[in-house]
mmCIF file of C-alpha atoms and ligand atoms in Angstrom:
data_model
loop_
_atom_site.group_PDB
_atom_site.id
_atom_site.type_symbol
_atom_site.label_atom_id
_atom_site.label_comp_id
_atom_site.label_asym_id
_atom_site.label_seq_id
_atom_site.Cartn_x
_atom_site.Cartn_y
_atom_site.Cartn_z
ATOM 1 C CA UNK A 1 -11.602 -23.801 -1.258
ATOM 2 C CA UNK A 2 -10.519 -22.040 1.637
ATOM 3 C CA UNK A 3 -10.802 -17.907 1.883
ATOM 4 C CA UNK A 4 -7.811 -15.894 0.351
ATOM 5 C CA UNK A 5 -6.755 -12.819 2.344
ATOM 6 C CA UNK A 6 -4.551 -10.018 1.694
ATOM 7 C CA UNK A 7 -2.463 -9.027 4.527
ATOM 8 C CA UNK A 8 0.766 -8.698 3.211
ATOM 9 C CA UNK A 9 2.763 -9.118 -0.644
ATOM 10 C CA UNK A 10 3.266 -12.470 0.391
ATOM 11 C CA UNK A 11 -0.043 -13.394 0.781
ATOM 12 C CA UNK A 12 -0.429 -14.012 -3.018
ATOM 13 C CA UNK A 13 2.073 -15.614 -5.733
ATOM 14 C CA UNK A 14 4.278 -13.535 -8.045
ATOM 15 C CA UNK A 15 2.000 -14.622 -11.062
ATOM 16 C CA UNK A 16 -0.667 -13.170 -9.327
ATOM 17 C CA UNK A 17 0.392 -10.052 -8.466
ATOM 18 C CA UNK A 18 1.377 -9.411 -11.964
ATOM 19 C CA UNK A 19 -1.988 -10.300 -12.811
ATOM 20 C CA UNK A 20 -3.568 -8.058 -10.939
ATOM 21 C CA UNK A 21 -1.241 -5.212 -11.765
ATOM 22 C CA UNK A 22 -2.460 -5.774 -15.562
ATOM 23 C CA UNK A 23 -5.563 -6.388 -14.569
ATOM 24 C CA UNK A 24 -5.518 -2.416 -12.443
ATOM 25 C CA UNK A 25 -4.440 -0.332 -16.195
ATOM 26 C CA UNK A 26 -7.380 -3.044 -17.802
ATOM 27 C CA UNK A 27 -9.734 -1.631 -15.410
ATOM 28 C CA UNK A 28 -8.328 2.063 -15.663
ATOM 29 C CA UNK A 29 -8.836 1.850 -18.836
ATOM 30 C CA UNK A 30 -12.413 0.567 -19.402
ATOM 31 C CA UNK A 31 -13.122 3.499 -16.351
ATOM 32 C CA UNK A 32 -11.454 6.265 -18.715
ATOM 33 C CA UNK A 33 -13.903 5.058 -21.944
ATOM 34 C CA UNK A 34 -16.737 5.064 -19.679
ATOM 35 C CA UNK A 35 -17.348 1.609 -19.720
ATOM 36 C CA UNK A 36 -19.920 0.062 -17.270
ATOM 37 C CA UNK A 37 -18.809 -2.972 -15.281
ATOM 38 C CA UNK A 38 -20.266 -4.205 -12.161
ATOM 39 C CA UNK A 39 -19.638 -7.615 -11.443
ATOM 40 C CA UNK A 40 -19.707 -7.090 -7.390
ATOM 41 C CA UNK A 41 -23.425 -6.029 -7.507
ATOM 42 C CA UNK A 42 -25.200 -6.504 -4.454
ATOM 43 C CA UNK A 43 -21.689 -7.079 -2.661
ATOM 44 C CA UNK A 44 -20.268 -5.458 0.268
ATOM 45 C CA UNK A 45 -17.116 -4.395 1.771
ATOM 46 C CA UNK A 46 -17.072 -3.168 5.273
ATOM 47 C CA UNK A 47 -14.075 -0.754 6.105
ATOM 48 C CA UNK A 48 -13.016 -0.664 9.499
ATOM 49 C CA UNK A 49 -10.403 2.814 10.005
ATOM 50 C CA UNK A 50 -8.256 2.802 13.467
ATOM 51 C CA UNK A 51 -6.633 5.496 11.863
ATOM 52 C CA UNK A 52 -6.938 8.086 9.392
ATOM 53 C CA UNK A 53 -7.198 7.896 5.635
ATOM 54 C CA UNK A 54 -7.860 9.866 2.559
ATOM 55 C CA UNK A 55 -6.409 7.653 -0.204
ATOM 56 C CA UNK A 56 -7.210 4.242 1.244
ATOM 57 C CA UNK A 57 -11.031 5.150 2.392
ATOM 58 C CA UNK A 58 -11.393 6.487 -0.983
ATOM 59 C CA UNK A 59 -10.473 3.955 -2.934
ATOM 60 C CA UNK A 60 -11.786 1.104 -1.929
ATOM 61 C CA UNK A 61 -15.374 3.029 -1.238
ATOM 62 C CA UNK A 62 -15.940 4.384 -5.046
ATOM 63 C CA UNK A 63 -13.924 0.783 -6.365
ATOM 64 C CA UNK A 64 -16.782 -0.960 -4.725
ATOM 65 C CA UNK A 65 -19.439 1.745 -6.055
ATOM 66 C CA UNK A 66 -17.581 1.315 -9.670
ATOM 67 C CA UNK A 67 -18.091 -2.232 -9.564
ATOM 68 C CA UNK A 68 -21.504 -2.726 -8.604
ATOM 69 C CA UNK A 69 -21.682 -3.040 -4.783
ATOM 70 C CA UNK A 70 -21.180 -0.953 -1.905
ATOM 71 C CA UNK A 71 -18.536 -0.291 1.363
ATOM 72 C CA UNK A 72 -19.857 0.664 4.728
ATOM 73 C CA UNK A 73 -17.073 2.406 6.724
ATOM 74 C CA UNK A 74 -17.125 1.244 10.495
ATOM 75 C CA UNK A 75 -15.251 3.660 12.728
ATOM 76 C CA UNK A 76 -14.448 1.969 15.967
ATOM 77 C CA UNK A 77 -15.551 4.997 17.852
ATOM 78 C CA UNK A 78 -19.188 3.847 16.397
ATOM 79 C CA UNK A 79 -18.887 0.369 17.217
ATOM 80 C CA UNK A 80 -18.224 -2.137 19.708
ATOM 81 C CA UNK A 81 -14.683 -2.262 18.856
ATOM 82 C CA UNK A 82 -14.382 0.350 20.613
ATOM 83 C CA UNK A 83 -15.825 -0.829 23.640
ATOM 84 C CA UNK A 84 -13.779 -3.901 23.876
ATOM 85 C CA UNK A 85 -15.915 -6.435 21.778
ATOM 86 C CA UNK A 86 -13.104 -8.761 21.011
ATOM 87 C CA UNK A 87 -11.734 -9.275 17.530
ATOM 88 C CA UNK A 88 -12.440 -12.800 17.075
ATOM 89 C CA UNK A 89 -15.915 -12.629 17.834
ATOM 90 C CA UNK A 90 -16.379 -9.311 15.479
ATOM 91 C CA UNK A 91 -14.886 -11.002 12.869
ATOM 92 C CA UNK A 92 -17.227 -13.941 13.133
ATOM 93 C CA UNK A 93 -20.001 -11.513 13.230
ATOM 94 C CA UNK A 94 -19.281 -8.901 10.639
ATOM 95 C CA UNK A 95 -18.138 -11.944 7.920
ATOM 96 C CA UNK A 96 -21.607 -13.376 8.233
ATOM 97 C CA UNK A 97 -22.599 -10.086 6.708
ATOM 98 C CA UNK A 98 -20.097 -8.663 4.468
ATOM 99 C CA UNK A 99 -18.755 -10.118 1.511
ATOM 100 C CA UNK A 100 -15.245 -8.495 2.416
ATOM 101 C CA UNK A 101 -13.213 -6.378 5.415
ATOM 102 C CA UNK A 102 -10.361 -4.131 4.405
ATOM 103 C CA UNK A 103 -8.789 -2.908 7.964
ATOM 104 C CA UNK A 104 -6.695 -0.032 8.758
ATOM 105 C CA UNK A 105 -5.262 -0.937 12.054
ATOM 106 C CA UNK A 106 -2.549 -0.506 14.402
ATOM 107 C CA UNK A 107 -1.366 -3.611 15.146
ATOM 108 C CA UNK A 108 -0.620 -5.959 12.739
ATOM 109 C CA UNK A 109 -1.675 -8.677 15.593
ATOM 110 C CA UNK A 110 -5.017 -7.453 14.710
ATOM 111 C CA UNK A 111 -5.053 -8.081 10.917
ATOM 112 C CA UNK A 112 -3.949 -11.961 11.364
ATOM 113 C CA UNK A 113 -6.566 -12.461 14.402
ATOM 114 C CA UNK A 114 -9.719 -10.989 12.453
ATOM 115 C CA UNK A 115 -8.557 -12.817 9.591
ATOM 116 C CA UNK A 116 -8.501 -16.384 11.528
ATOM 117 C CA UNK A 117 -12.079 -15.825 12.456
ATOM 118 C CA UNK A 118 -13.193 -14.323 9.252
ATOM 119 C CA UNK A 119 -15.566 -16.213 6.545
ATOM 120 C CA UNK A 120 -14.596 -13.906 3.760
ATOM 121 C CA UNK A 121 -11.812 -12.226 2.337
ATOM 122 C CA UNK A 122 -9.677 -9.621 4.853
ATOM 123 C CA UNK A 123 -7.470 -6.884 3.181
ATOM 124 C CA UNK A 124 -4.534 -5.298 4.714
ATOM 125 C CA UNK A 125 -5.518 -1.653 4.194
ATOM 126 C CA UNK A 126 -2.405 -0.624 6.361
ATOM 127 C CA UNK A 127 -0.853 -1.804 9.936
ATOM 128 C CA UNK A 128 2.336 -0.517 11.957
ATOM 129 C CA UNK A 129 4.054 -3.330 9.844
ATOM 130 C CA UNK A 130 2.842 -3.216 6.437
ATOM 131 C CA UNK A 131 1.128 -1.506 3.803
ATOM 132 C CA UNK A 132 0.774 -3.883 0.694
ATOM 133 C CA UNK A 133 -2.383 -2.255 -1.268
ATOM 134 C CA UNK A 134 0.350 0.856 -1.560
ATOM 135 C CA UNK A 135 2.649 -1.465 -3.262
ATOM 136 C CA UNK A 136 0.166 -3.200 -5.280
ATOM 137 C CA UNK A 137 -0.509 0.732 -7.219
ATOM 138 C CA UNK A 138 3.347 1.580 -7.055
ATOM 139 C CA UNK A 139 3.673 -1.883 -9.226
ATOM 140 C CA UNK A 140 1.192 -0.576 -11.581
ATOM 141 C CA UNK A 141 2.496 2.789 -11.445
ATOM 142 C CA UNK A 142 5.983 1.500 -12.005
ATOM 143 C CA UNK A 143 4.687 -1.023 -14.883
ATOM 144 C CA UNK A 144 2.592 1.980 -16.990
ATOM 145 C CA UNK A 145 5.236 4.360 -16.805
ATOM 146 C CA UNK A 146 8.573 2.052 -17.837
ATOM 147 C CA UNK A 147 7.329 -1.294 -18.126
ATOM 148 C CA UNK A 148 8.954 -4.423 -16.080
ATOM 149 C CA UNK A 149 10.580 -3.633 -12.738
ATOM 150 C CA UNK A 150 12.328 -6.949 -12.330
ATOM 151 C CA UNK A 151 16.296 -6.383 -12.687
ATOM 152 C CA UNK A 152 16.178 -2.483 -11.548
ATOM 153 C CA UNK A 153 17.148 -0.958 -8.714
ATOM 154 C CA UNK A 154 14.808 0.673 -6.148
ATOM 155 C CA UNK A 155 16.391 3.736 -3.369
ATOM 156 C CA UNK A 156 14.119 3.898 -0.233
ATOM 157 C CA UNK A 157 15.160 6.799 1.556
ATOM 158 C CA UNK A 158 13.998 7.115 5.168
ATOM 159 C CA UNK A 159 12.572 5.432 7.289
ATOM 160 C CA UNK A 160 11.932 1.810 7.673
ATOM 161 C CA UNK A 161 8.804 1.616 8.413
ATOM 162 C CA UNK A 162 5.375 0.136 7.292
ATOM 163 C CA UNK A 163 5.910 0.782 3.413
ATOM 164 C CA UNK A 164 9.121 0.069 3.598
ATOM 165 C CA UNK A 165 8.591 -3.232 4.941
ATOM 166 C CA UNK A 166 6.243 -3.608 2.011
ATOM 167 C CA UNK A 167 9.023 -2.635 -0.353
ATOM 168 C CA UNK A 168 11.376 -5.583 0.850
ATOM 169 C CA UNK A 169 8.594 -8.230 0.217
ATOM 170 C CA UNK A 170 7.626 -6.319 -3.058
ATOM 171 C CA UNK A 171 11.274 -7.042 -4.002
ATOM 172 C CA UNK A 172 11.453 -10.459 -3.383
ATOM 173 C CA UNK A 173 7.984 -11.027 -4.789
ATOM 174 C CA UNK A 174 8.971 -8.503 -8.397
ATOM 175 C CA UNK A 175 11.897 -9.434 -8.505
ATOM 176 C CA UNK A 176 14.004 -5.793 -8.306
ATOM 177 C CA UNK A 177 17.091 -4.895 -5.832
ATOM 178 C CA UNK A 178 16.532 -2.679 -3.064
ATOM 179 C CA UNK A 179 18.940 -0.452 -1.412
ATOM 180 C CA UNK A 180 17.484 1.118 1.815
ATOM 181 C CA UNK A 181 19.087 4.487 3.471
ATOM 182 C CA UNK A 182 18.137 4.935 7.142
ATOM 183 C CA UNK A 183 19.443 6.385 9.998
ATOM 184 C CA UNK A 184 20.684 4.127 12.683
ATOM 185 C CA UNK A 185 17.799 2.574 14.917
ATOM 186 C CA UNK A 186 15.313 3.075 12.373
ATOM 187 C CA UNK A 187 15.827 0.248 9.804
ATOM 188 C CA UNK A 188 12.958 -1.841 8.673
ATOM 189 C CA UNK A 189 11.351 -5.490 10.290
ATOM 190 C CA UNK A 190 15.187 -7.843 10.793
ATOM 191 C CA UNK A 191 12.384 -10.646 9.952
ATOM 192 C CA UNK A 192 11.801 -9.642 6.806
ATOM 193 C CA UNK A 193 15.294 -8.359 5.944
ATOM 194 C CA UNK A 194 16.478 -11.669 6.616
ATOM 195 C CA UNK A 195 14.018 -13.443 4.735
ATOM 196 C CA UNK A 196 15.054 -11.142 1.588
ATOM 197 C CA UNK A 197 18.856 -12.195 1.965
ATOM 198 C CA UNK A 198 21.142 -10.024 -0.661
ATOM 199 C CA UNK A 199 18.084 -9.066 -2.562
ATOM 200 C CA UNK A 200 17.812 -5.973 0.042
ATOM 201 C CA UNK A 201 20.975 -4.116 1.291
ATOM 202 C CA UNK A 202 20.620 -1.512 4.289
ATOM 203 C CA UNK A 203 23.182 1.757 4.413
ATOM 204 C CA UNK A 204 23.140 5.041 6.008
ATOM 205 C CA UNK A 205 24.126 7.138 2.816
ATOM 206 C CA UNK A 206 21.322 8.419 0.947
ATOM 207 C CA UNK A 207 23.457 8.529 -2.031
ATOM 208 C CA UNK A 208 24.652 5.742 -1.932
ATOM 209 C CA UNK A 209 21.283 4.380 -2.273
ATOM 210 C CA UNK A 210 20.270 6.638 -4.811
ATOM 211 C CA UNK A 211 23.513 5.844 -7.295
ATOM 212 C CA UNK A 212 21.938 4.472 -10.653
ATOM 213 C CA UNK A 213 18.357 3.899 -8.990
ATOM 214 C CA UNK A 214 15.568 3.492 -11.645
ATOM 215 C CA UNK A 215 12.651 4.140 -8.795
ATOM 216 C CA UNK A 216 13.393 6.650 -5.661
ATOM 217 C CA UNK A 217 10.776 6.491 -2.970
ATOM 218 C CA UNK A 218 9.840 8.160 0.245
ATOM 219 C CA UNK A 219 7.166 8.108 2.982
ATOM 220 C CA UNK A 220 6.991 10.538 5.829
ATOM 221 C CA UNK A 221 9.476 10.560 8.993
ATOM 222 C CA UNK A 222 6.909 10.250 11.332
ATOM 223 C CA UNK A 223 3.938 7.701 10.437
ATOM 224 C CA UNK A 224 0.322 7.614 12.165
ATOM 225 C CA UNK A 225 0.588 6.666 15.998
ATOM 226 C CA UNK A 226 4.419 8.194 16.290
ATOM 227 C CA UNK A 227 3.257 11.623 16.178
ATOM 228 C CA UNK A 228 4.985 12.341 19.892
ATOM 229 C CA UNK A 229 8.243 11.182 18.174
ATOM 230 C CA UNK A 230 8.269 13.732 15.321
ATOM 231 C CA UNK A 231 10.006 16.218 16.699
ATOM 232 C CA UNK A 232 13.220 14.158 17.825
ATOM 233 C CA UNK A 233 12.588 12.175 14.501
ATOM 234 C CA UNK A 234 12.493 15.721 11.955
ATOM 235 C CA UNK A 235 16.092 16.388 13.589
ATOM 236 C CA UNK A 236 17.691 13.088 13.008
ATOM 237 C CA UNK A 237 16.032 12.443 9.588
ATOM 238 C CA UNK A 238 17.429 15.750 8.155
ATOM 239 C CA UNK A 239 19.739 14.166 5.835
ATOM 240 C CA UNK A 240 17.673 11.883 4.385
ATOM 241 C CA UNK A 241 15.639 14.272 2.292
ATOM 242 C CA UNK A 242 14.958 13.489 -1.318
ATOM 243 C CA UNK A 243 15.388 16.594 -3.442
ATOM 244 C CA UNK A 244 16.808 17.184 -6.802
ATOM 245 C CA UNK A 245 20.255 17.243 -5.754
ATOM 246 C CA UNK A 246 19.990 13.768 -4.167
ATOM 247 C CA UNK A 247 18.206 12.385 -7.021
ATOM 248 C CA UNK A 248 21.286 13.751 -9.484
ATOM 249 C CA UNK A 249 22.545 10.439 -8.743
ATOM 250 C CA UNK A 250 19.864 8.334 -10.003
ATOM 251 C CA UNK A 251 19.461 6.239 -13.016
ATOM 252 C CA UNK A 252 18.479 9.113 -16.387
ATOM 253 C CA UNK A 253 15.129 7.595 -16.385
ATOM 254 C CA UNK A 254 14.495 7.702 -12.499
ATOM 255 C CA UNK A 255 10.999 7.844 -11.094
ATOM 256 C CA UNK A 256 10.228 9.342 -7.744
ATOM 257 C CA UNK A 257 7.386 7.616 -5.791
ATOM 258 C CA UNK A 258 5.703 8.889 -2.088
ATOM 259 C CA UNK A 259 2.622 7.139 -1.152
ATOM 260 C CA UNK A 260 1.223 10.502 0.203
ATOM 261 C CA UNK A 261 0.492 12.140 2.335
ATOM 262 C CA UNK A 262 3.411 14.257 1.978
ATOM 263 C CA UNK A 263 5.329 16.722 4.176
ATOM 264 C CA UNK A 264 7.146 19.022 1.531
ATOM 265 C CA UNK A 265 9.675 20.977 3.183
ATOM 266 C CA UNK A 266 10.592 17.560 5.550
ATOM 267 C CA UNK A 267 10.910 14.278 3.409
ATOM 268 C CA UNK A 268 10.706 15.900 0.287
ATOM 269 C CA UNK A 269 11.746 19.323 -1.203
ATOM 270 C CA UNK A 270 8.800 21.787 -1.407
ATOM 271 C CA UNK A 271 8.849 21.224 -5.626
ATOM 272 C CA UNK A 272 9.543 17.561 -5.902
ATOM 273 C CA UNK A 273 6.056 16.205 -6.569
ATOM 274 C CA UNK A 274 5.472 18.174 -9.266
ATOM 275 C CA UNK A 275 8.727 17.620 -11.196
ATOM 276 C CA UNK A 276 8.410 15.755 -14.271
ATOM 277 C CA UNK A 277 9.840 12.723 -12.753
ATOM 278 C CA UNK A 278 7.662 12.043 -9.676
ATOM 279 C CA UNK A 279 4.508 9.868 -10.359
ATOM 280 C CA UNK A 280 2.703 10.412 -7.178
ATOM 281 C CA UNK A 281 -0.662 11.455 -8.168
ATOM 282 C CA UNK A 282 -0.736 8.502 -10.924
ATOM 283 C CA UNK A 283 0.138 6.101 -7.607
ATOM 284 C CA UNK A 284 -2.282 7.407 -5.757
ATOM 285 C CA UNK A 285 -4.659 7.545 -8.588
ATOM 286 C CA UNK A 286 -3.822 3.563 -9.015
ATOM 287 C CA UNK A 287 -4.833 2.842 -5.734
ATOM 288 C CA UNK A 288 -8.290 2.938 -7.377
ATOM 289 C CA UNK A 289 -7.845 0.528 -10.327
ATOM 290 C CA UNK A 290 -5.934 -1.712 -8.717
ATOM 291 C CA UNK A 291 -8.144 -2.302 -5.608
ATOM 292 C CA UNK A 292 -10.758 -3.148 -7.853
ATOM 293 C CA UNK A 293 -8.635 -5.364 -9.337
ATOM 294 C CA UNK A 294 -8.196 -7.087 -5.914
ATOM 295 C CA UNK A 295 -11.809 -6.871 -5.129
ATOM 296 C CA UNK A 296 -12.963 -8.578 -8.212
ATOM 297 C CA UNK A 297 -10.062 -11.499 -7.681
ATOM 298 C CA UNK A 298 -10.923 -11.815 -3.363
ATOM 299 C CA UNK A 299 -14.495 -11.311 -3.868
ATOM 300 C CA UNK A 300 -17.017 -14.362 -5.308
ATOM 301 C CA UNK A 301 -18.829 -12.631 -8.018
ATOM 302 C CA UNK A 302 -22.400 -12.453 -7.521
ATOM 303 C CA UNK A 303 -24.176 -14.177 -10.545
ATOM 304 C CA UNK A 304 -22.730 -17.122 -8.016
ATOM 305 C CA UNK A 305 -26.070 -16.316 -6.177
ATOM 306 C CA UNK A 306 -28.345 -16.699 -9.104
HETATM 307 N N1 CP B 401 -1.262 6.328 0.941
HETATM 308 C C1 CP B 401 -2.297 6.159 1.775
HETATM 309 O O1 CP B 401 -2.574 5.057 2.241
HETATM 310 O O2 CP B 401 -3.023 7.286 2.005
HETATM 311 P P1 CP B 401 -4.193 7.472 3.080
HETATM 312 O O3 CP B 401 -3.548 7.460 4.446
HETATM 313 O O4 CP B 401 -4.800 8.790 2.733
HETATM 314 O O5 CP B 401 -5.171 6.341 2.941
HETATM 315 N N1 NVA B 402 3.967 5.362 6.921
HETATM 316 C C1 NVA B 402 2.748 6.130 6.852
HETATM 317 C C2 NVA B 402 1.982 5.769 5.615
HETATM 318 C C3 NVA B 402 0.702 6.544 5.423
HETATM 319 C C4 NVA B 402 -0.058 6.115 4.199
HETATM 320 C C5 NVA B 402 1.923 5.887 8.105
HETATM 321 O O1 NVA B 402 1.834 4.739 8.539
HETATM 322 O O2 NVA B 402 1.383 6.846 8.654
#
C-alpha cells in the first residue's frame, strides 16, 4: 500500500477524520487514568520548524514520548536545509531514517515536494496555506464540548489565512456552514472557496457572520512571515475584533475558538479567553491527543518489526 500523508483535511476521508477525533478523547482519556500505551516504541518522528512553535513542537514531541518512541527536532539553521540541500533529496534521505516528518514550513510548495520523495508518512504541521493538525483538535474540541458539528454554523472572523483555509475544507469534510468576515483583499485561497460552493459564504460584517453561530473563531491579524505587514494590517482589521459584544449575536450555546497564540487587546478582547465560553486551552490541550491519534493511524506500529 502506498504511504498516507497529511498535508491538508482533504488528505483523509470524512470517516476517518471522525475516527480519529474519537480516537484523540480515547487517548485523552487513557492519558488522564494514567494508563501506559506505547505502541510507537522504537519509532521516530523527525520535526523540521521553518518557523516558530510552542503548541505544535510540543505536541507532537511528548505524543511521540507518550506513545513509546521519540521526535528529533531539525532546525534548518542546523542542517543542510539551510544551506540549500534540496528538498527532494532530504526527503529521500531523512525517510530512510525516520518513521515520520511533521514540517512547519513556509511554503506549502515545500510540503507536497518532500512528500513526493518521502518513504514514510509527512504531516502538515502548518504552511502559508494551511494548518490542518489545528483543525483536527478544534473537531475534538468542538465534539467533547457539544457533540456533532455537522448542521451548525461556524463565524470566522478575520483574516483568511492559513487556518482559515483549513476551516473551509474542515467544512466540507464535517459537514457544518461557514460564514467568513474579512476585510476586502484579505479573503481566504478562491481555490478552495470554489471548491466549497454554498457550503462557505464570504461577507465583510462581522455580525453578520456571527448571527446564530454555534462556534466563533479567530487567529491573529498578522501570521508568521507577515510581520512587516502588521502595522498597516492592526489598522484595517480593527473592526473585526471578537469581544463580548460581537459574540451577543451568536447562537446561546456559542463556543469561541483561537488556535493561539493570541494577541488580546488586537483580535480578541483582553478577557475573552477566559470567559466561560471560549475553549482555547482545551484546543490547544487537544492538539496532544489528537496527534497521537494521527501518529498511531500514519505510523506502522512496531511489533511489525518483530
Ligand atoms: N496553534 C499553533 O500551531 O501554535 P504554535 O505556533 O505554538 O505551534
Ligand atoms: N495564522 C497563524 C497561526 C499560528 C498557529 C500563523 O500562521 O502565524
Amino acid at each position: 500500500m502506498s504511504v498516507r500523508h497529511f498535508l491538508s483535511m482533504m488528505d483523509f476521508t470524512p470517516q476517518e477524520l471522525v475516527g480519529l477525533i474519537r480516537r484523540g478523547s480515547e487517548l485523552k482519556d487513557l492519558r488522564d487514568r494514567g494508563v501506559l500505551f506505547e505502541p510507537l516504541k522504537n519509532r521516530v518522528l523527525g520535526m523540521i520548524f521553518e518557523k516558530a512553535s510552542t503548541r505544535t513542537r510540543l505536541s507532537f514531541e511528548a505524543g511521540m514520548i507518550q506513545l513509546g518512541g521519540q521526535a528529533i527536532f531539525l532546525s534548518p539553521r542546523d542542517t543542510q536545509l539551510g544551506r540549500g540541500e534540496p528538498i527532494a533529496d532530504s526527503a529521500k534521505v531523512m525517510s530512510r531514517m525516520l518513521d515520520a516528518v511533521m514540517i512547519r514550513t513556509f511554503a506549502h510548495d515545500t510540503l507536497t515536494e518532500f512528500a513526493a520523495n518521502s518513504r514514510v508518512p509527512v504531516i502538515n504541521g502548518l504552511s502559508d496555506d494551511l494548518h490542518p493538525c489545528q483543525l483536527l483538535a478544534d473537531m475534538q474540541t468542538y465534539h467533547e464540548h457539544r457533540g456533532s458539528i455537522a448542521g451548525k454554523t461556524v463565524a470566522w472572523i478575520g483574516d483568511g489565512n492559513n487556518m482559515c483555509n483549513s476551516y473551509i475544507e474542515a467544512a466540507q469534510q464535517f459537514d457544518f456552514q461557514l460564514r467568513v468576515a474579512c476585510p476586502e483583499g484579505y479573503e481566504p485561497s478562491a481555490t478552495l472557496l470554489a471548491q466549497a460552493g454554498d457550503r462557505v459564504q464570504v461577507m465583510r460584517d462581522p455580525h453578520q457572520a456571527v448571527a446564530g453561530a454555534h462556534l466563533v473563531c479567530t487567529d491573529v491579524w498578522a501570521s508568521m512571515g507577515q510581520e512587516d505587514e502588521t502595522a498597516a494590517r492592526l489598522a484595517l482589521f480593527r473592526p473585526y475584533q471578537v469581544n463580548r459584544a460581537l459574540l451577543a449575536g451568536a447562537a446561546e450555546d456559542v463556543l469561541f475558538m483561537h488556535c493561539l497564540p493570541a494577541h488580546r487587546g488586537e483580535e480578541i478582547s483582553e478577557d475573552l479567553l477566559d470567559q466561560p465560553f471560549s475553549v482555547a486551552w482545551d484546543q490547544a490541550e487537544n492538539r496532544l491527543h489528537v496527534q497521537k491519534a494521527l501518529l498511531e493511524f500514519l505510523v506502522e506500529p512496531a511489533y511489525h518489526y518483530a
